[in-house]
Coordinates of C-alpha atoms and ligand atoms in Angstrom, one line a residue:
M1353 CA 0.1 -30.8 1.2
T1354 CA 2.9 -28.9 3.2
D1355 CA 5.9 -31.2 2.4
V1356 CA 7.1 -28.3 0.0
L1357 CA 7.7 -26.1 2.6
E1358 CA 10.2 -28.1 4.5
G1359 CA 13.1 -26.3 5.2
L1360 CA 12.0 -23.2 3.7
L1361 CA 12.3 -20.8 6.8
D1362 CA 16.2 -22.2 6.8
E1363 CA 16.6 -21.2 3.4
A1364 CA 15.2 -17.8 3.6
G1365 CA 17.5 -17.3 6.7
A1366 CA 20.4 -18.4 4.5
Q1367 CA 19.7 -15.1 2.3
L1368 CA 19.0 -12.7 5.1
D1369 CA 22.4 -11.3 4.5
D1370 CA 21.8 -10.4 1.0
V1371 CA 18.5 -9.1 1.5
V1372 CA 19.6 -6.8 4.5
A1373 CA 22.7 -5.6 2.1
L1374 CA 20.1 -5.0 -0.8
R1375 CA 17.5 -3.1 1.7
R1376 CA 20.1 -1.0 3.0
R1377 CA 21.5 -0.1 -0.5
I1378 CA 18.0 1.1 -1.2
H1379 CA 17.6 2.9 2.1
L1380 CA 20.3 5.0 1.5
H1381 CA 19.4 6.5 -2.1
P1382 CA 15.5 6.6 -1.6
E1383 CA 13.7 7.6 -4.7
L1384 CA 10.1 8.9 -5.5
G1385 CA 7.3 8.3 -7.6
L1386 CA 7.4 6.1 -10.9
D1387 CA 11.3 7.0 -11.6
L1388 CA 13.5 4.9 -9.5
P1389 CA 16.6 4.3 -12.0
E1390 CA 19.0 3.4 -8.8
T1391 CA 16.2 1.3 -7.0
Q1392 CA 15.5 -0.5 -10.3
A1393 CA 19.3 -1.1 -10.8
A1394 CA 19.8 -2.4 -7.3
V1395 CA 16.8 -4.9 -8.2
L1396 CA 18.5 -5.9 -11.5
D1397 CA 22.2 -6.5 -9.7
A1398 CA 20.0 -8.9 -7.1
L1399 CA 18.3 -10.7 -9.9
E1400 CA 21.6 -11.2 -12.0
G1401 CA 22.7 -14.8 -12.2
L1402 CA 18.9 -15.9 -11.4
P1403 CA 17.5 -18.0 -14.0
L1404 CA 14.6 -15.6 -14.7
T1405 CA 13.2 -13.7 -17.6
V1406 CA 13.5 -10.1 -16.6
H1407 CA 11.1 -7.3 -18.1
T1408 CA 11.5 -3.5 -17.4
G1409 CA 8.8 -1.2 -17.8
S1410 CA 8.8 1.9 -20.2
A1411 CA 5.9 4.0 -18.5
T1412 CA 7.9 3.6 -15.0
T1413 CA 11.0 1.7 -13.8
S1414 CA 9.1 -1.6 -12.7
V1415 CA 11.1 -5.0 -12.9
V1416 CA 9.1 -7.9 -13.7
A1417 CA 11.0 -11.2 -13.5
V1418 CA 9.4 -14.5 -14.5
L1419 CA 10.5 -17.9 -13.3
D1420 CA 9.4 -21.0 -15.0
G1421 CA 9.3 -24.4 -13.4
D1422 CA 10.6 -27.4 -14.9
E1423 CA 6.9 -28.7 -14.9
P1424 CA 3.7 -26.3 -16.1
G1425 CA 1.3 -25.2 -13.8
P1426 CA -0.3 -22.4 -11.7
T1427 CA 1.1 -19.0 -12.4
V1428 CA 1.3 -16.9 -9.0
L1429 CA 2.2 -13.2 -8.8
L1430 CA 4.5 -11.7 -5.8
R1431 CA 4.7 -8.4 -5.4
G1432 CA 6.9 -5.9 -3.8
D1433 CA 6.8 -2.1 -4.1
M1434 CA 10.1 0.1 -4.3
D1435 CA 9.3 3.9 -3.8
A1436 CA 10.0 6.2 -0.7
L1437 CA 8.3 9.1 1.0
P1438 CA 9.3 12.7 0.2
M1439 CA 9.9 13.8 3.8
P1440 CA 13.2 13.9 5.9
E1441 CA 14.7 10.9 7.8
D1442 CA 15.6 11.0 11.5
T1443 CA 16.3 7.4 12.4
G1444 CA 19.8 8.0 13.2
L1445 CA 20.6 4.8 11.0
D1446 CA 24.2 3.8 9.7
F1447 CA 22.5 3.7 6.3
A1448 CA 20.1 6.7 6.6
S1449 CA 19.1 8.3 3.4
T1450 CA 21.6 10.4 2.2
V1451 CA 19.0 12.4 -0.1
D1452 CA 17.6 15.5 1.3
G1453 CA 13.6 14.9 1.6
A1454 CA 13.3 11.7 0.9
M1455 CA 13.1 8.6 3.3
H1456 CA 11.9 4.8 2.9
A1457 CA 9.3 5.6 5.9
C1458 CA 7.0 3.0 4.7
G1459 CA 9.5 -0.1 4.6
H1460 CA 9.1 -0.5 0.6
D1461 CA 12.9 -1.1 0.7
A1462 CA 12.2 -4.0 2.8
H1463 CA 9.7 -5.5 0.3
T1464 CA 12.0 -4.8 -2.4
A1465 CA 14.9 -6.8 -0.9
M1466 CA 12.5 -9.8 0.5
L1467 CA 11.0 -10.2 -3.3
A1468 CA 14.3 -10.6 -4.6
G1469 CA 15.4 -12.8 -1.7
S1470 CA 12.3 -14.9 -2.6
A1471 CA 12.9 -15.0 -6.1
A1472 CA 16.7 -16.3 -5.2
V1473 CA 14.7 -19.1 -3.0
L1474 CA 12.4 -20.1 -5.3
A1475 CA 15.0 -20.6 -8.0
A1476 CA 17.2 -22.5 -5.9
R1477 CA 14.2 -25.0 -6.1
R1478 CA 13.3 -24.6 -9.7
R1479 CA 13.6 -28.4 -10.6
D1480 CA 10.8 -28.8 -7.9
L1481 CA 8.5 -26.0 -9.3
R1482 CA 5.3 -27.0 -11.3
G1483 CA 4.2 -23.3 -12.5
R1484 CA 5.5 -19.8 -12.9
V1485 CA 6.2 -17.2 -10.6
V1486 CA 6.3 -13.9 -11.4
F1487 CA 7.6 -11.1 -9.3
M1488 CA 6.5 -7.5 -9.4
F1489 CA 8.4 -5.2 -8.7
Q1490 CA 6.5 -2.0 -8.5
P1491 CA 7.3 1.9 -8.4
G1492 CA 5.0 4.6 -7.5
E1493 CA 2.7 3.1 -4.5
E1494 CA 3.0 6.3 -2.2
G1495 CA 0.3 8.1 -4.5
Q1496 CA 1.2 7.9 -7.9
G1497 CA -0.7 4.4 -8.8
G1498 CA 2.1 2.5 -10.2
A1499 CA 0.3 -0.9 -9.5
K1500 CA -2.4 0.7 -12.1
V1501 CA 0.5 1.8 -14.5
M1502 CA 2.3 -1.8 -14.9
L1503 CA -1.6 -3.3 -15.4
D1504 CA -2.0 -1.0 -17.9
E1505 CA 1.5 -1.8 -19.4
G1506 CA 0.5 -5.3 -19.8
L1507 CA 1.8 -6.8 -16.5
L1508 CA -0.7 -9.9 -16.4
E1509 CA -0.5 -10.3 -20.3
T1510 CA 3.4 -10.7 -19.7
A1511 CA 3.2 -12.9 -16.5
S1512 CA 0.9 -15.6 -18.2
K1513 CA 2.5 -15.2 -21.6
G1514 CA 3.2 -19.3 -22.6
A1515 CA 1.6 -19.9 -19.3
E1516 CA -1.4 -20.0 -17.4
P1517 CA -3.4 -17.0 -16.2
V1518 CA -2.7 -15.5 -12.8
S1519 CA -4.4 -17.7 -10.2
M1520 CA -2.9 -16.3 -7.0
A1521 CA -1.4 -12.3 -6.5
F1522 CA 0.4 -12.1 -3.2
A1523 CA 1.7 -8.7 -1.7
I1524 CA 3.4 -8.4 1.8
H1525 CA 3.4 -4.6 3.7
Q1526 CA 5.9 -4.6 6.8
T1527 CA 4.5 -2.7 9.8
P1528 CA 6.5 -2.1 12.8
T1529 CA 3.1 -1.9 15.0
I1530 CA 2.7 -5.7 15.1
P1531 CA 5.6 -7.8 16.8
S1532 CA 8.4 -9.0 14.9
G1533 CA 7.9 -12.2 12.9
M1534 CA 4.3 -11.7 12.9
V1535 CA 2.1 -12.0 9.9
A1536 CA -1.6 -10.6 9.8
S1537 CA -4.7 -10.6 7.4
K1538 CA -8.1 -10.8 6.8
G1539 CA -10.6 -11.8 4.0
Q1540 CA -12.6 -8.8 2.1
A1541 CA -11.8 -5.2 3.1
L1542 CA -8.0 -5.3 4.3
L1543 CA -7.1 -1.2 3.5
A1544 CA -9.8 1.3 2.7
S1545 CA -10.4 3.8 -0.5
A1546 CA -8.5 6.8 -0.2
D1547 CA -9.8 10.2 -1.9
E1548 CA -9.2 13.4 -1.8
F1549 CA -11.4 16.6 -1.8
E1550 CA -11.0 20.4 -2.1
I1551 CA -13.6 22.6 -1.3
V1552 CA -13.8 26.1 -2.1
V1553 CA -16.1 28.4 -0.6
R1554 CA -17.0 31.7 -2.6
G1555 CA -18.5 34.6 -0.8
K1556 CA -17.5 38.1 -1.1
G1557 CA -14.6 40.5 0.1
G1558 CA -15.2 43.2 2.3
H1559 CA -14.5 45.4 5.5
A1560 CA -14.2 43.0 8.6
S1561 CA -16.2 45.9 10.5
M1562 CA -18.9 46.0 8.1
P1563 CA -19.7 42.2 7.0
H1564 CA -23.3 42.7 6.2
H1565 CA -21.9 44.5 3.2
A1566 CA -19.7 41.0 2.4
G1567 CA -20.6 37.6 2.1
D1568 CA -18.2 36.2 4.6
P1569 CA -16.7 33.0 3.8
I1570 CA -15.2 31.8 6.7
P1571 CA -18.2 31.0 9.0
I1572 CA -19.6 29.4 6.1
A1573 CA -16.6 27.0 6.1
A1574 CA -16.3 26.3 9.6
E1575 CA -20.0 25.6 9.2
I1576 CA -19.2 23.1 6.8
V1577 CA -16.2 21.4 8.7
L1578 CA -18.5 20.6 11.5
A1579 CA -21.6 19.3 9.2
L1580 CA -19.2 16.7 7.4
Q1581 CA -18.6 15.3 11.2
S1582 CA -22.2 15.2 11.5
M1583 CA -22.8 13.8 8.2
V1584 CA -20.8 11.0 8.9
T1585 CA -22.3 10.1 12.1
R1586 CA -25.8 10.4 10.8
R1587 CA -25.7 9.0 7.0
V1588 CA -23.4 6.3 7.3
D1589 CA -24.0 2.9 8.3
V1590 CA -21.9 2.2 11.6
F1591 CA -21.1 -1.4 10.1
D1592 CA -20.0 0.2 6.9
P1593 CA -17.7 2.7 8.2
A1594 CA -16.3 6.0 6.6
V1595 CA -13.4 8.4 7.7
V1596 CA -14.2 12.0 6.8
T1597 CA -11.2 14.4 7.7
V1598 CA -10.8 18.0 6.9
A1599 CA -7.2 18.3 7.1
K1600 CA -6.4 21.8 5.9
M1601 CA -8.2 25.2 5.8
R1602 CA -7.0 28.2 4.5
A1603 CA -8.4 31.9 4.1
G1604 CA -7.6 35.4 4.6
T1605 CA -4.8 37.7 5.0
T1606 CA -5.2 40.0 7.8
T1607 CA -7.3 41.3 10.6
N1608 CA -9.5 43.8 8.9
V1609 CA -10.5 42.1 5.7
I1610 CA -13.0 39.4 4.8
P1611 CA -11.7 37.1 2.0
E1612 CA -13.8 36.4 -0.9
T1613 CA -13.2 32.5 -0.4
A1614 CA -11.7 30.2 1.9
L1615 CA -10.4 26.6 1.3
L1616 CA -11.0 23.6 2.8
A1617 CA -9.1 20.2 2.1
G1618 CA -9.5 16.4 3.5
T1619 CA -9.8 12.8 2.4
V1620 CA -12.5 10.6 2.5
R1621 CA -11.6 6.6 3.8
T1622 CA -14.3 3.7 3.1
V1623 CA -14.3 0.2 3.1
S1624 CA -16.5 -0.6 0.3
A1625 CA -17.3 1.1 -2.9
S1626 CA -21.2 1.7 -2.0
A1627 CA -20.3 3.8 0.8
R1628 CA -17.7 5.5 -1.0
D1629 CA -19.6 6.5 -3.5
R1630 CA -22.4 7.5 -1.2
V1631 CA -20.0 9.6 1.0
L1632 CA -18.6 11.5 -1.9
A1633 CA -21.8 12.5 -2.9
D1634 CA -22.8 13.6 0.5
V1635 CA -19.4 16.0 0.6
E1636 CA -20.7 17.6 -2.3
R1637 CA -24.3 18.0 -1.2
V1638 CA -23.5 19.5 2.5
A1639 CA -20.9 21.9 0.9
S1640 CA -22.9 23.4 -1.5
G1641 CA -26.1 23.2 0.7
I1642 CA -24.6 24.8 3.4
A1643 CA -23.0 27.3 1.0
A1644 CA -26.4 28.0 -0.6
A1645 CA -27.8 28.2 2.3
H1646 CA -25.9 31.5 3.3
G1647 CA -26.2 33.2 0.1
A1648 CA -22.9 31.6 -1.2
S1649 CA -21.3 28.8 -3.3
A1650 CA -19.2 26.2 -2.9
E1651 CA -17.1 24.4 -5.3
V1652 CA -16.3 20.8 -4.6
M1653 CA -13.6 18.9 -6.1
V1654 CA -12.9 15.1 -6.0
V1655 CA -10.0 13.0 -7.1
R1656 CA -10.9 9.7 -6.8
G1657 CA -7.8 7.9 -5.0
Y1658 CA -7.0 4.1 -4.8
P1659 CA -10.0 1.9 -4.2
V1660 CA -10.6 -0.2 -1.3
T1661 CA -8.0 -3.2 -1.4
V1662 CA -10.4 -6.1 -0.8
N1663 CA -8.5 -9.1 -0.4
H1664 CA -10.2 -12.5 -1.4
D1665 CA -11.3 -14.5 1.2
R1666 CA -9.6 -17.8 0.2
A1667 CA -6.7 -16.3 -0.9
A1668 CA -6.4 -14.2 2.5
Q1669 CA -7.0 -17.7 4.5
F1670 CA -4.4 -19.6 2.4
A1671 CA -1.9 -16.8 3.0
L1672 CA -2.4 -17.0 6.8
D1673 CA -2.7 -20.9 7.1
T1674 CA 0.5 -20.8 5.5
A1675 CA 2.4 -18.6 7.3
G1676 CA 1.0 -20.4 10.3
T1677 CA 2.5 -23.8 9.1
I1678 CA 6.2 -21.9 8.6
L1679 CA 6.3 -19.7 11.4
G1680 CA 3.8 -21.6 14.0
E1681 CA 0.0 -21.0 14.2
D1682 CA 0.6 -18.3 16.9
H1683 CA 2.0 -16.0 14.3
A1684 CA -0.5 -15.8 11.8
I1685 CA -3.1 -13.4 13.0
E1686 CA -6.8 -13.0 11.8
M1687 CA -7.3 -9.3 12.1
P1688 CA -10.6 -8.0 13.2
S1689 CA -11.0 -5.2 11.2
P1690 CA -9.6 -3.3 7.9
V1691 CA -6.9 -0.5 8.1
M1692 CA -7.8 2.8 6.6
G1693 CA -4.9 3.4 5.0
G1694 CA -4.7 2.7 0.9
E1695 CA -3.0 0.5 -1.3
D1696 CA -2.8 0.5 -5.1
W1697 CA -2.3 -3.2 -4.9
S1698 CA -6.4 -2.8 -5.0
Y1699 CA -6.0 -2.0 -8.5
V1700 CA -4.2 -5.9 -8.5
L1701 CA -6.8 -7.5 -6.5
E1702 CA -9.8 -6.2 -8.8
Q1703 CA -8.2 -8.5 -11.5
V1704 CA -7.0 -11.3 -10.2
N1705 CA -7.6 -13.8 -7.1
G1706 CA -5.0 -12.8 -4.2
A1707 CA -4.3 -10.9 -1.0
M1708 CA -2.0 -9.1 1.0
A1709 CA -1.0 -9.5 4.6
F1710 CA 1.0 -7.5 7.0
L1711 CA 4.4 -8.6 8.4
G1712 CA 5.6 -7.4 11.8
T1713 CA 9.2 -5.8 11.9
R1714 CA 8.5 -4.2 15.5
P1715 CA 12.0 -3.8 16.8
G1716 CA 12.9 -6.0 20.2
G1717 CA 12.6 -3.8 23.3
V1718 CA 10.4 -1.2 21.9
A1719 CA 6.8 -1.0 23.9
P1720 CA 3.8 -0.9 21.6
H1721 CA 2.9 2.7 22.2
D1722 CA 6.7 3.7 21.4
V1723 CA 6.8 2.4 18.4
A1724 CA 7.2 5.1 15.5
P1725 CA 4.9 3.7 12.8
N1726 CA 4.9 3.7 9.1
H1727 CA 5.6 7.0 7.5
S1728 CA 7.0 8.3 10.9
N1729 CA 10.7 10.2 10.3
R1730 CA 11.7 8.0 12.9
M1731 CA 10.2 4.5 11.6
V1732 CA 13.1 1.6 12.0
L1733 CA 12.1 -2.0 11.3
D1734 CA 13.5 -5.0 12.8
E1735 CA 15.7 -6.3 9.6
A1736 CA 15.2 -10.0 11.1
A1737 CA 11.5 -9.9 10.3
M1738 CA 13.0 -10.2 6.5
A1739 CA 13.8 -13.6 6.8
P1740 CA 10.1 -15.1 7.7
G1741 CA 8.8 -12.1 5.1
V1742 CA 11.3 -14.1 2.1
A1743 CA 10.1 -17.4 3.4
L1744 CA 6.1 -16.4 3.3
Y1745 CA 6.6 -14.8 -0.4
A1746 CA 8.0 -18.3 -1.4
A1747 CA 5.6 -20.5 0.7
V1748 CA 2.4 -18.9 -0.8
A1749 CA 4.2 -19.6 -4.3
L1750 CA 5.3 -23.1 -3.7
R1751 CA 1.9 -24.4 -1.6
W1752 CA -0.4 -22.9 -4.5
M1753 CA 1.4 -24.4 -7.1
A1754 CA 1.7 -27.9 -5.2
E1755 CA -2.1 -27.8 -4.3
A1756 CA -3.6 -26.9 -7.3
P1757 CA -5.1 -30.0 -9.4
A1758 CA -2.5 -31.5 -11.7
G1759 CA -3.7 -30.1 -15.3
Ligands
LIG333 NI1 3.4 0.9 1.9

């Protein structure tokens, strides 16, 4: 039953000018973290006049907008994140960031604009809707766990108040590494867990010429760096992979002093909860074991970040089938493997059925190896791809509601 999708791509296309304008307005004034007052105001302006019940967060500047169809039915949650990154922008765009040290380099401005566009498209079809669509505009994706903040603030209760519980949750993430207008996803793990560690190796300071009177932490730290890589290849199942990267080393002040401590810090990425627990425990054991072998100590601090983003199989397949229906079969790609980035959408998928899909936004004429990817200071996206993005948000909701058994 895909009749409900007829004409949808055109309806989304008719929103493109507004979507581009909203995206550029947000791009000009990127905001960081959980407090995004200007971005929230832009969203509220865009939703003005639509038949929505709008809730704003108090722990964060979120917006939750509820659209009720004329008939009761399933509740679908659609999400767009709103925050930018603390980095300079070097794109040279007319609408480049006007805020020093902040840039929408992950395309969350586009997510927010597409979600608002889909609200307009779905609101225009309100009379035919059988169920509820909840639009989740979320701050704080880049490390602050805004999705978790919204869940803790009662997102799912708000979403289902006076209606059915959420039975489908769907999010889009744009990426210029995929050709414009293509959609990619997969069942099971889509993105990795993202944890951080810091290791302080504590030895004994002294004169660099007489290391036997000291306890030099630097060779111990070096040994730990290498041993962590051996640990990954020898202790981790290649079919349940992990990445351990020591991204920072710091020790010492000058050439004739052995410092007391050396610091290592980095990230652990896995695509299963069990591998995550094992690898984090191994990092701790390897570091303290090697330090102890040299008569020193290692203090290991782990900061758990986002869990693995696990797409529900049926929901991911549903999103891909829907993308294939509205955009053409060759525009929906089933990914062979996860991506090792992290997402706080993972917290939502821990609680409700749903999925995330990637939307390709590679600008025309840019070769794959020349692409400035997400988080690059030169990242640019093809704004025309936002029309298929708007259509996909709306299509997932419409088709989910149409195919649910009448209750
Ligand atoms: Ni992102």
